[in-house]
Amino acid sequence: ASGKWIVLPLHASLPVEAQERVFDVPPQGVRKVVLATNVAETSVTIDGIRFVVDSGAVKEMSFDPHSRLEALLPCWVSRA
């Protein structure tokens, strides 16, 4: 914790113990901030969350026809 904030990441490559920390209740007077991927954001419900700020950044599956490989590539979500 740093002052009045606890900042916790949430994504698939974190160890399970680190992922589970987002469900802990913060101490009185401390605000919990969870930085989550879009997949994690839509996959779990975390009690006590008051606001969600979407960065607009996602990783999407993309296919390269020249290499014939798929990869998750970062991109911005359309505003349309």
PDB file of C-alpha atoms in Angstrom:
ATOM      1  CA  ALA A   1       0.000   0.000   0.000  1.00  0.00           C
ATOM      2  CA  SER A   2       1.136   3.514  -0.749  1.00  0.00           C
ATOM      3  CA  GLY A   3      -0.624   6.092   1.451  1.00  0.00           C
ATOM      4  CA  LYS A   4      -4.337   5.914   0.703  1.00  0.00           C
ATOM      5  CA  TRP A   5      -4.084   3.629  -2.332  1.00  0.00           C
ATOM      6  CA  ILE A   6      -3.418  -0.049  -3.070  1.00  0.00           C
ATOM      7  CA  VAL A   7      -2.712  -0.617  -6.776  1.00  0.00           C
ATOM      8  CA  LEU A   8      -3.106  -4.209  -7.974  1.00  0.00           C
ATOM      9  CA  PRO A   9      -2.595  -5.644 -11.475  1.00  0.00           C
ATOM     10  CA  LEU A  10      -4.925  -8.341 -12.828  1.00  0.00           C
ATOM     11  CA  HIS A  11      -4.017 -10.396 -15.894  1.00  0.00           C
ATOM     12  CA  ALA A  12      -3.672 -14.041 -16.886  1.00  0.00           C
ATOM     13  CA  SER A  13       0.116 -14.316 -16.569  1.00  0.00           C
ATOM     14  CA  LEU A  14       0.092 -13.386 -12.856  1.00  0.00           C
ATOM     15  CA  PRO A  15       0.387 -16.226 -10.321  1.00  0.00           C
ATOM     16  CA  VAL A  16      -2.965 -17.254  -8.811  1.00  0.00           C
ATOM     17  CA  GLU A  17      -2.017 -15.793  -5.392  1.00  0.00           C
ATOM     18  CA  ALA A  18      -1.414 -12.372  -6.984  1.00  0.00           C
ATOM     19  CA  GLN A  19      -4.691 -12.568  -8.929  1.00  0.00           C
ATOM     20  CA  GLU A  20      -6.611 -13.409  -5.755  1.00  0.00           C
ATOM     21  CA  ARG A  21      -5.319 -10.260  -3.985  1.00  0.00           C
ATOM     22  CA  VAL A  22      -7.845  -8.174  -5.960  1.00  0.00           C
ATOM     23  CA  PHE A  23     -10.622  -9.788  -3.883  1.00  0.00           C
ATOM     24  CA  ASP A  24      -9.111  -8.746  -0.523  1.00  0.00           C
ATOM     25  CA  VAL A  25     -10.888  -5.967   1.348  1.00  0.00           C
ATOM     26  CA  PRO A  26      -8.575  -2.961   1.715  1.00  0.00           C
ATOM     27  CA  PRO A  27      -7.938  -1.422   5.150  1.00  0.00           C
ATOM     28  CA  GLN A  28     -10.323   1.318   6.319  1.00  0.00           C
ATOM     29  CA  GLY A  29      -9.662   4.579   4.459  1.00  0.00           C
ATOM     30  CA  VAL A  30      -7.587   2.924   1.722  1.00  0.00           C
ATOM     31  CA  ARG A  31      -8.854   2.850  -1.855  1.00  0.00           C
ATOM     32  CA  LYS A  32      -8.222  -0.221  -4.020  1.00  0.00           C
ATOM     33  CA  VAL A  33      -7.236   0.347  -7.680  1.00  0.00           C
ATOM     34  CA  VAL A  34      -7.244  -2.681  -9.992  1.00  0.00           C
ATOM     35  CA  LEU A  35      -5.417  -2.412 -13.324  1.00  0.00           C
ATOM     36  CA  ALA A  36      -6.958  -5.170 -15.425  1.00  0.00           C
ATOM     37  CA  THR A  37      -6.829  -6.415 -18.980  1.00  0.00           C
ATOM     38  CA  ASN A  38     -10.065  -6.336 -20.958  1.00  0.00           C
ATOM     39  CA  VAL A  39     -10.352 -10.130 -20.611  1.00  0.00           C
ATOM     40  CA  ALA A  40      -9.945 -10.008 -16.831  1.00  0.00           C
ATOM     41  CA  GLU A  41     -12.315  -7.035 -16.616  1.00  0.00           C
ATOM     42  CA  THR A  42     -15.170  -8.969 -18.225  1.00  0.00           C
ATOM     43  CA  SER A  43     -14.406 -12.283 -16.507  1.00  0.00           C
ATOM     44  CA  VAL A  44     -14.709 -11.408 -12.813  1.00  0.00           C
ATOM     45  CA  THR A  45     -16.859  -9.373 -10.434  1.00  0.00           C
ATOM     46  CA  ILE A  46     -14.951  -7.651  -7.638  1.00  0.00           C
ATOM     47  CA  ASP A  47     -16.963  -6.373  -4.666  1.00  0.00           C
ATOM     48  CA  GLY A  48     -16.490  -2.732  -3.763  1.00  0.00           C
ATOM     49  CA  ILE A  49     -15.528  -1.514  -7.241  1.00  0.00           C
ATOM     50  CA  ARG A  50     -17.106   1.926  -7.690  1.00  0.00           C
ATOM     51  CA  PHE A  51     -15.662   3.069 -11.022  1.00  0.00           C
ATOM     52  CA  VAL A  52     -14.309   1.414 -14.162  1.00  0.00           C
ATOM     53  CA  VAL A  53     -11.996   3.343 -16.479  1.00  0.00           C
ATOM     54  CA  ASP A  54     -11.366   1.669 -19.813  1.00  0.00           C
ATOM     55  CA  SER A  55      -7.988   2.511 -21.345  1.00  0.00           C
ATOM     56  CA  GLY A  56      -9.210   1.585 -24.823  1.00  0.00           C
ATOM     57  CA  ALA A  57      -6.205  -0.692 -25.346  1.00  0.00           C
ATOM     58  CA  VAL A  58      -6.748  -4.382 -26.056  1.00  0.00           C
ATOM     59  CA  LYS A  59      -4.860  -7.347 -27.435  1.00  0.00           C
ATOM     60  CA  GLU A  60      -6.575  -8.985 -30.387  1.00  0.00           C
ATOM     61  CA  MET A  61      -5.806 -12.201 -32.189  1.00  0.00           C
ATOM     62  CA  SER A  62      -4.275 -11.391 -35.562  1.00  0.00           C
ATOM     63  CA  PHE A  63      -3.293 -13.722 -38.407  1.00  0.00           C
ATOM     64  CA  ASP A  64      -0.229 -13.057 -40.552  1.00  0.00           C
ATOM     65  CA  PRO A  65      -0.827 -14.775 -43.916  1.00  0.00           C
ATOM     66  CA  HIS A  66       2.882 -14.606 -44.849  1.00  0.00           C
ATOM     67  CA  SER A  67       4.138 -16.433 -41.749  1.00  0.00           C
ATOM     68  CA  ARG A  68       0.839 -18.320 -41.342  1.00  0.00           C
ATOM     69  CA  LEU A  69       0.960 -17.617 -37.599  1.00  0.00           C
ATOM     70  CA  GLU A  70      -1.517 -16.131 -35.168  1.00  0.00           C
ATOM     71  CA  ALA A  71      -0.468 -13.708 -32.452  1.00  0.00           C
ATOM     72  CA  LEU A  72      -2.051 -11.463 -29.828  1.00  0.00           C
ATOM     73  CA  LEU A  73      -1.196  -7.914 -30.861  1.00  0.00           C
ATOM     74  CA  PRO A  74      -1.937  -4.698 -28.952  1.00  0.00           C
ATOM     75  CA  CYS A  75      -4.346  -2.273 -30.603  1.00  0.00           C
ATOM     76  CA  TRP A  76      -6.812   0.489 -29.754  1.00  0.00           C
ATOM     77  CA  VAL A  77     -10.552  -0.101 -29.576  1.00  0.00           C
ATOM     78  CA  SER A  78     -12.557   1.727 -32.218  1.00  0.00           C
ATOM     79  CA  ARG A  79     -14.581   4.760 -31.126  1.00  0.00           C
ATOM     80  CA  ALA A  80     -17.269   4.001 -33.697  1.00  0.00           C
TER      81      ALA A  80
END
